[in-house]
């Protein structure tokens, strides 16, 4: 082996041997100060060997093929210009271990460094490097390689639950804005990418987003990521964010929960865009009705709710005003097709609404109902009332039954409420309401109101035959117990 080859081999082996012992740390762990001093000293020794007779290619090949090299070491090799990270990444990218490497980088960047300045230096440096390379505009292979790492890091950040987010774990992300290592253009392109990815993964529907919108008030999930999105939104121009939120096709958004997080931040950050949002909503409403596009109308309602949630008025009050402002003209044209479409979409969303006051808004008739749509409108009102009953505190079944018996005795007709709950709340009707109504008792010789009510429900098919027969049998048993008790009492009296 020549001196030319020997130097590079010795340098590589010194480095590899240092990390080949059994108690080696995980690739994303950090060094304690003494260990770090030893590593830096060794790297400086290697650097001093790199003169005219040093075989750089052999050294790079040996290092790139070595397992278990820590990110800390790789970064310092890069900083000290011993092994450019570009070279290492391009070789690693073709290997099966690259996915593991991406996860290691992500783990490092989202690790709480416990105020360890050396680790923080590596975290910020390496994330800045990947972002600058990914959005450098070179269109070289290294750009694609680094973009995949950036995607992995940001994806894992977005998947953090509320309890996992700490100031320490988010420190690397927020350091990007003050470290001075990123060009403004690269940071802007990263932010643009981040918003788009944030609204794509994982797939969450509009109705699921509606169910959590009010969490914005206390930063519950998914709004726990608001500080991250706020930093990104403030970095971009308002026109850029507006384009991502408003001009994008509904089909390009997959995660509607995250969409409302971005929208919420956008509304709070750029209050001057309220007019633009209103104009956009008006146009989207028109196109929704023209094409009977349900997803677009759902998006309109999603936006309207978020606008109302950011109003200085109470949410239900603000939302009602918003609905009347944007829909009154459309729905007062006595267009049966438009009205039917609107009611169908609203009916579809009702089961996902958790705010009873928002549901009650639907009971207020602030638009004309075409004569031919009266039936579908009545069904809509029934659905609203049922949802209100689901959301409001329930009365005990016995209390409800007593009220129904009073109505039945007064009118001689089965109250409409029975028809509603037997159809819309079948589980409650069969498992809670009927068992209380059919509590075994001694039935009077001449049927009372309760017995007549039960018999009519049975005759109308509202009480299952098996349940009714069990009730009859149990009532007969109660009758027999009563008779047996009376007989025993008579014998006791005679004996005395």
PDB file of N, CA and C in Angstrom, residues 307-369:
ATOM      1  N   UNK A 307     -64.798  31.943   9.948  1.00  0.00           N
ATOM      2  CA  UNK A 307     -64.929  33.404   9.990  1.00  0.00           C
ATOM      3  C   UNK A 307     -65.755  33.810  11.210  1.00  0.00           C
ATOM      4  N   UNK A 308     -66.852  33.106  11.440  1.00  0.00           N
ATOM      5  CA  UNK A 308     -67.719  33.419  12.583  1.00  0.00           C
ATOM      6  C   UNK A 308     -67.016  33.171  13.911  1.00  0.00           C
ATOM      7  N   UNK A 309     -66.206  32.130  13.956  1.00  0.00           N
ATOM      8  CA  UNK A 309     -65.468  31.826  15.188  1.00  0.00           C
ATOM      9  C   UNK A 309     -64.454  32.913  15.527  1.00  0.00           C
ATOM     10  N   UNK A 310     -64.030  33.659  14.520  1.00  0.00           N
ATOM     11  CA  UNK A 310     -63.073  34.741  14.749  1.00  0.00           C
ATOM     12  C   UNK A 310     -63.752  36.096  14.901  1.00  0.00           C
ATOM     13  N   UNK A 311     -65.070  36.083  14.946  1.00  0.00           N
ATOM     14  CA  UNK A 311     -65.817  37.326  15.135  1.00  0.00           C
ATOM     15  C   UNK A 311     -65.791  37.732  16.607  1.00  0.00           C
ATOM     16  N   UNK A 312     -66.021  39.011  16.851  1.00  0.00           N
ATOM     17  CA  UNK A 312     -66.081  39.492  18.234  1.00  0.00           C
ATOM     18  C   UNK A 312     -67.416  39.112  18.882  1.00  0.00           C
ATOM     19  N   UNK A 313     -68.363  38.652  18.058  1.00  0.00           N
ATOM     20  CA  UNK A 313     -69.660  38.226  18.580  1.00  0.00           C
ATOM     21  C   UNK A 313     -69.621  36.748  18.947  1.00  0.00           C
ATOM     22  N   UNK A 314     -70.654  36.315  19.661  1.00  0.00           N
ATOM     23  CA  UNK A 314     -70.759  34.897  19.979  1.00  0.00           C
ATOM     24  C   UNK A 314     -70.855  34.093  18.688  1.00  0.00           C
ATOM     25  N   UNK A 315     -70.281  32.913  18.700  1.00  0.00           N
ATOM     26  CA  UNK A 315     -70.215  32.090  17.494  1.00  0.00           C
ATOM     27  C   UNK A 315     -71.578  31.894  16.826  1.00  0.00           C
ATOM     28  N   UNK A 316     -72.623  31.461  17.558  1.00  0.00           N
ATOM     29  CA  UNK A 316     -73.920  31.246  16.900  1.00  0.00           C
ATOM     30  C   UNK A 316     -74.492  32.524  16.281  1.00  0.00           C
ATOM     31  N   UNK A 317     -74.332  33.640  16.983  1.00  0.00           N
ATOM     32  CA  UNK A 317     -74.849  34.916  16.477  1.00  0.00           C
ATOM     33  C   UNK A 317     -74.115  35.313  15.195  1.00  0.00           C
ATOM     34  N   UNK A 318     -72.795  35.212  15.241  1.00  0.00           N
ATOM     35  CA  UNK A 318     -71.980  35.593  14.081  1.00  0.00           C
ATOM     36  C   UNK A 318     -72.241  34.666  12.894  1.00  0.00           C
ATOM     37  N   UNK A 319     -72.408  33.383  13.179  1.00  0.00           N
ATOM     38  CA  UNK A 319     -72.627  32.420  12.095  1.00  0.00           C
ATOM     39  C   UNK A 319     -73.994  32.635  11.439  1.00  0.00           C
ATOM     40  N   UNK A 320     -74.996  32.948  12.247  1.00  0.00           N
ATOM     41  CA  UNK A 320     -76.329  33.214  11.695  1.00  0.00           C
ATOM     42  C   UNK A 320     -76.284  34.425  10.760  1.00  0.00           C
ATOM     43  N   UNK A 321     -75.600  35.477  11.195  1.00  0.00           N
ATOM     44  CA  UNK A 321     -75.480  36.672  10.353  1.00  0.00           C
ATOM     45  C   UNK A 321     -74.749  36.342   9.057  1.00  0.00           C
ATOM     46  N   UNK A 322     -73.717  35.529   9.184  1.00  0.00           N
ATOM     47  CA  UNK A 322     -72.939  35.152   7.997  1.00  0.00           C
ATOM     48  C   UNK A 322     -73.813  34.367   7.015  1.00  0.00           C
ATOM     49  N   UNK A 323     -74.596  33.426   7.529  1.00  0.00           N
ATOM     50  CA  UNK A 323     -75.488  32.639   6.667  1.00  0.00           C
ATOM     51  C   UNK A 323     -76.496  33.531   5.954  1.00  0.00           C
ATOM     52  N   UNK A 324     -77.095  34.436   6.701  1.00  0.00           N
ATOM     53  CA  UNK A 324     -78.108  35.309   6.111  1.00  0.00           C
ATOM     54  C   UNK A 324     -77.495  36.227   5.058  1.00  0.00           C
ATOM     55  N   UNK A 325     -76.290  36.687   5.321  1.00  0.00           N
ATOM     56  CA  UNK A 325     -75.618  37.587   4.374  1.00  0.00           C
ATOM     57  C   UNK A 325     -75.309  36.886   3.058  1.00  0.00           C
ATOM     58  N   UNK A 326     -74.827  35.658   3.141  1.00  0.00           N
ATOM     59  CA  UNK A 326     -74.329  34.986   1.942  1.00  0.00           C
ATOM     60  C   UNK A 326     -75.345  34.079   1.248  1.00  0.00           C
ATOM     61  N   UNK A 327     -76.392  33.663   1.961  1.00  0.00           N
ATOM     62  CA  UNK A 327     -77.316  32.698   1.359  1.00  0.00           C
ATOM     63  C   UNK A 327     -78.732  33.226   1.136  1.00  0.00           C
ATOM     64  N   UNK A 328     -79.064  34.320   1.772  1.00  0.00           N
ATOM     65  CA  UNK A 328     -80.458  34.767   1.714  1.00  0.00           C
ATOM     66  C   UNK A 328     -80.918  35.026   0.284  1.00  0.00           C
ATOM     67  N   UNK A 329     -80.098  35.727  -0.493  1.00  0.00           N
ATOM     68  CA  UNK A 329     -80.485  36.042  -1.876  1.00  0.00           C
ATOM     69  C   UNK A 329     -80.620  34.780  -2.719  1.00  0.00           C
ATOM     70  N   UNK A 330     -79.698  33.848  -2.519  1.00  0.00           N
ATOM     71  CA  UNK A 330     -79.720  32.607  -3.313  1.00  0.00           C
ATOM     72  C   UNK A 330     -80.971  31.785  -3.031  1.00  0.00           C
ATOM     73  N   UNK A 331     -81.403  31.782  -1.777  1.00  0.00           N
ATOM     74  CA  UNK A 331     -82.484  30.884  -1.380  1.00  0.00           C
ATOM     75  C   UNK A 331     -83.857  31.544  -1.392  1.00  0.00           C
ATOM     76  N   UNK A 332     -83.906  32.816  -1.684  1.00  0.00           N
ATOM     77  CA  UNK A 332     -85.199  33.497  -1.743  1.00  0.00           C
ATOM     78  C   UNK A 332     -85.705  33.672  -3.171  1.00  0.00           C
ATOM     79  N   UNK A 333     -85.046  32.996  -4.100  1.00  0.00           N
ATOM     80  CA  UNK A 333     -85.457  33.093  -5.500  1.00  0.00           C
ATOM     81  C   UNK A 333     -86.525  32.055  -5.851  1.00  0.00           C
ATOM     82  N   UNK A 334     -86.956  31.285  -4.851  1.00  0.00           N
ATOM     83  CA  UNK A 334     -87.968  30.245  -5.047  1.00  0.00           C
ATOM     84  C   UNK A 334     -87.545  29.234  -6.105  1.00  0.00           C
ATOM     85  N   UNK A 335     -86.232  28.977  -6.126  1.00  0.00           N
ATOM     86  CA  UNK A 335     -85.690  27.979  -7.042  1.00  0.00           C
ATOM     87  C   UNK A 335     -85.689  26.638  -6.317  1.00  0.00           C
ATOM     88  N   UNK A 336     -86.587  25.757  -6.712  1.00  0.00           N
ATOM     89  CA  UNK A 336     -86.750  24.482  -6.009  1.00  0.00           C
ATOM     90  C   UNK A 336     -85.482  23.638  -6.061  1.00  0.00           C
ATOM     91  N   UNK A 337     -84.808  23.641  -7.198  1.00  0.00           N
ATOM     92  CA  UNK A 337     -83.596  22.829  -7.339  1.00  0.00           C
ATOM     93  C   UNK A 337     -82.494  23.324  -6.404  1.00  0.00           C
ATOM     94  N   UNK A 338     -82.312  24.650  -6.360  1.00  0.00           N
ATOM     95  CA  UNK A 338     -81.284  25.227  -5.489  1.00  0.00           C
ATOM     96  C   UNK A 338     -81.622  24.981  -4.025  1.00  0.00           C
ATOM     97  N   UNK A 339     -82.892  25.148  -3.682  1.00  0.00           N
ATOM     98  CA  UNK A 339     -83.303  24.962  -2.292  1.00  0.00           C
ATOM     99  C   UNK A 339     -83.106  23.508  -1.860  1.00  0.00           C
ATOM    100  N   UNK A 340     -83.505  22.590  -2.721  1.00  0.00           N
ATOM    101  CA  UNK A 340     -83.355  21.160  -2.407  1.00  0.00           C
ATOM    102  C   UNK A 340     -81.889  20.798  -2.206  1.00  0.00           C
ATOM    103  N   UNK A 341     -81.043  21.313  -3.081  1.00  0.00           N
ATOM    104  CA  UNK A 341     -79.605  21.051  -2.975  1.00  0.00           C
ATOM    105  C   UNK A 341     -79.059  21.576  -1.647  1.00  0.00           C
ATOM    106  N   UNK A 342     -79.445  22.786  -1.288  1.00  0.00           N
ATOM    107  CA  UNK A 342     -78.973  23.396  -0.043  1.00  0.00           C
ATOM    108  C   UNK A 342     -79.408  22.576   1.172  1.00  0.00           C
ATOM    109  N   UNK A 343     -80.675  22.182   1.200  1.00  0.00           N
ATOM    110  CA  UNK A 343     -81.197  21.423   2.336  1.00  0.00           C
ATOM    111  C   UNK A 343     -80.538  20.046   2.428  1.00  0.00           C
ATOM    112  N   UNK A 344     -80.265  19.444   1.284  1.00  0.00           N
ATOM    113  CA  UNK A 344     -79.604  18.131   1.287  1.00  0.00           C
ATOM    114  C   UNK A 344     -78.207  18.223   1.897  1.00  0.00           C
ATOM    115  N   UNK A 345     -77.473  19.264   1.532  1.00  0.00           N
ATOM    116  CA  UNK A 345     -76.123  19.445   2.078  1.00  0.00           C
ATOM    117  C   UNK A 345     -76.190  19.745   3.573  1.00  0.00           C
ATOM    118  N   UNK A 346     -77.094  20.621   3.962  1.00  0.00           N
ATOM    119  CA  UNK A 346     -77.237  20.964   5.377  1.00  0.00           C
ATOM    120  C   UNK A 346     -77.652  19.739   6.199  1.00  0.00           C
ATOM    121  N   UNK A 347     -78.531  18.933   5.641  1.00  0.00           N
ATOM    122  CA  UNK A 347     -78.975  17.713   6.335  1.00  0.00           C
ATOM    123  C   UNK A 347     -77.824  16.735   6.512  1.00  0.00           C
ATOM    124  N   UNK A 348     -76.976  16.666   5.503  1.00  0.00           N
ATOM    125  CA  UNK A 348     -75.823  15.762   5.563  1.00  0.00           C
ATOM    126  C   UNK A 348     -74.861  16.159   6.687  1.00  0.00           C
ATOM    127  N   UNK A 349     -74.760  17.460   6.951  1.00  0.00           N
ATOM    128  CA  UNK A 349     -73.793  17.952   7.938  1.00  0.00           C
ATOM    129  C   UNK A 349     -74.310  17.916   9.373  1.00  0.00           C
ATOM    130  N   UNK A 350     -75.622  17.872   9.546  1.00  0.00           N
ATOM    131  CA  UNK A 350     -76.204  17.976  10.895  1.00  0.00           C
ATOM    132  C   UNK A 350     -75.649  16.945  11.884  1.00  0.00           C
ATOM    133  N   UNK A 351     -75.524  15.672  11.521  1.00  0.00           N
ATOM    134  CA  UNK A 351     -75.033  14.693  12.505  1.00  0.00           C
ATOM    135  C   UNK A 351     -73.625  14.983  13.025  1.00  0.00           C
ATOM    136  N   UNK A 352     -72.865  15.803  12.304  1.00  0.00           N
ATOM    137  CA  UNK A 352     -71.490  16.091  12.714  1.00  0.00           C
ATOM    138  C   UNK A 352     -71.383  17.370  13.547  1.00  0.00           C
ATOM    139  N   UNK A 353     -72.491  18.087  13.664  1.00  0.00           N
ATOM    140  CA  UNK A 353     -72.482  19.343  14.414  1.00  0.00           C
ATOM    141  C   UNK A 353     -72.576  19.055  15.914  1.00  0.00           C
ATOM    142  N   UNK A 354     -71.681  19.658  16.692  1.00  0.00           N
ATOM    143  CA  UNK A 354     -71.650  19.411  18.135  1.00  0.00           C
ATOM    144  C   UNK A 354     -72.189  20.581  18.954  1.00  0.00           C
ATOM    145  N   UNK A 355     -72.395  21.710  18.299  1.00  0.00           N
ATOM    146  CA  UNK A 355     -72.870  22.897  19.005  1.00  0.00           C
ATOM    147  C   UNK A 355     -74.381  23.003  18.824  1.00  0.00           C
ATOM    148  N   UNK A 356     -75.117  22.808  19.896  1.00  0.00           N
ATOM    149  CA  UNK A 356     -76.576  22.786  19.799  1.00  0.00           C
ATOM    150  C   UNK A 356     -77.133  24.132  19.347  1.00  0.00           C
ATOM    151  N   UNK A 357     -76.466  25.219  19.700  1.00  0.00           N
ATOM    152  CA  UNK A 357     -76.949  26.545  19.293  1.00  0.00           C
ATOM    153  C   UNK A 357     -76.815  26.755  17.785  1.00  0.00           C
ATOM    154  N   UNK A 358     -75.812  26.137  17.190  1.00  0.00           N
ATOM    155  CA  UNK A 358     -75.660  26.217  15.734  1.00  0.00           C
ATOM    156  C   UNK A 358     -76.775  25.423  15.057  1.00  0.00           C
ATOM    157  N   UNK A 359     -77.111  24.270  15.620  1.00  0.00           N
ATOM    158  CA  UNK A 359     -78.197  23.458  15.061  1.00  0.00           C
ATOM    159  C   UNK A 359     -79.515  24.223  15.133  1.00  0.00           C
ATOM    160  N   UNK A 360     -79.727  24.921  16.230  1.00  0.00           N
ATOM    161  CA  UNK A 360     -80.991  25.648  16.420  1.00  0.00           C
ATOM    162  C   UNK A 360     -81.184  26.762  15.397  1.00  0.00           C
ATOM    163  N   UNK A 361     -80.082  27.254  14.840  1.00  0.00           N
ATOM    164  CA  UNK A 361     -80.196  28.300  13.811  1.00  0.00           C
ATOM    165  C   UNK A 361     -81.041  27.799  12.643  1.00  0.00           C
ATOM    166  N   UNK A 362     -80.898  26.508  12.338  1.00  0.00           N
ATOM    167  CA  UNK A 362     -81.644  25.936  11.222  1.00  0.00           C
ATOM    168  C   UNK A 362     -83.149  25.968  11.415  1.00  0.00           C
ATOM    169  N   UNK A 363     -83.583  26.064  12.667  1.00  0.00           N
ATOM    170  CA  UNK A 363     -85.026  26.107  12.936  1.00  0.00           C
ATOM    171  C   UNK A 363     -85.629  27.471  12.614  1.00  0.00           C
ATOM    172  N   UNK A 364     -84.755  28.475  12.508  1.00  0.00           N
ATOM    173  CA  UNK A 364     -85.236  29.820  12.200  1.00  0.00           C
ATOM    174  C   UNK A 364     -85.413  29.946  10.689  1.00  0.00           C
ATOM    175  N   UNK A 365     -86.603  30.182  10.279  1.00  0.00           N
ATOM    176  CA  UNK A 365     -86.931  30.181   8.847  1.00  0.00           C
ATOM    177  C   UNK A 365     -86.613  31.550   8.244  1.00  0.00           C
ATOM    178  N   UNK A 366     -85.354  31.736   7.849  1.00  0.00           N
ATOM    179  CA  UNK A 366     -84.968  33.037   7.300  1.00  0.00           C
ATOM    180  C   UNK A 366     -84.879  33.011   5.773  1.00  0.00           C
ATOM    181  N   UNK A 367     -85.552  32.038   5.148  1.00  0.00           N
ATOM    182  CA  UNK A 367     -85.627  32.015   3.688  1.00  0.00           C
ATOM    183  C   UNK A 367     -86.966  31.398   3.271  1.00  0.00           C
ATOM    184  N   UNK A 368     -87.370  31.682   2.062  1.00  0.00           N
ATOM    185  CA  UNK A 368     -88.625  31.143   1.545  1.00  0.00           C
ATOM    186  C   UNK A 368     -88.481  29.662   1.207  1.00  0.00           C
ATOM    187  N   UNK A 369     -89.532  28.916   1.451  1.00  0.00           N
ATOM    188  CA  UNK A 369     -89.538  27.491   1.120  1.00  0.00           C
ATOM    189  C   UNK A 369     -90.495  27.275  -0.051  1.00  0.00           C
TER     190      UNK A 369
END
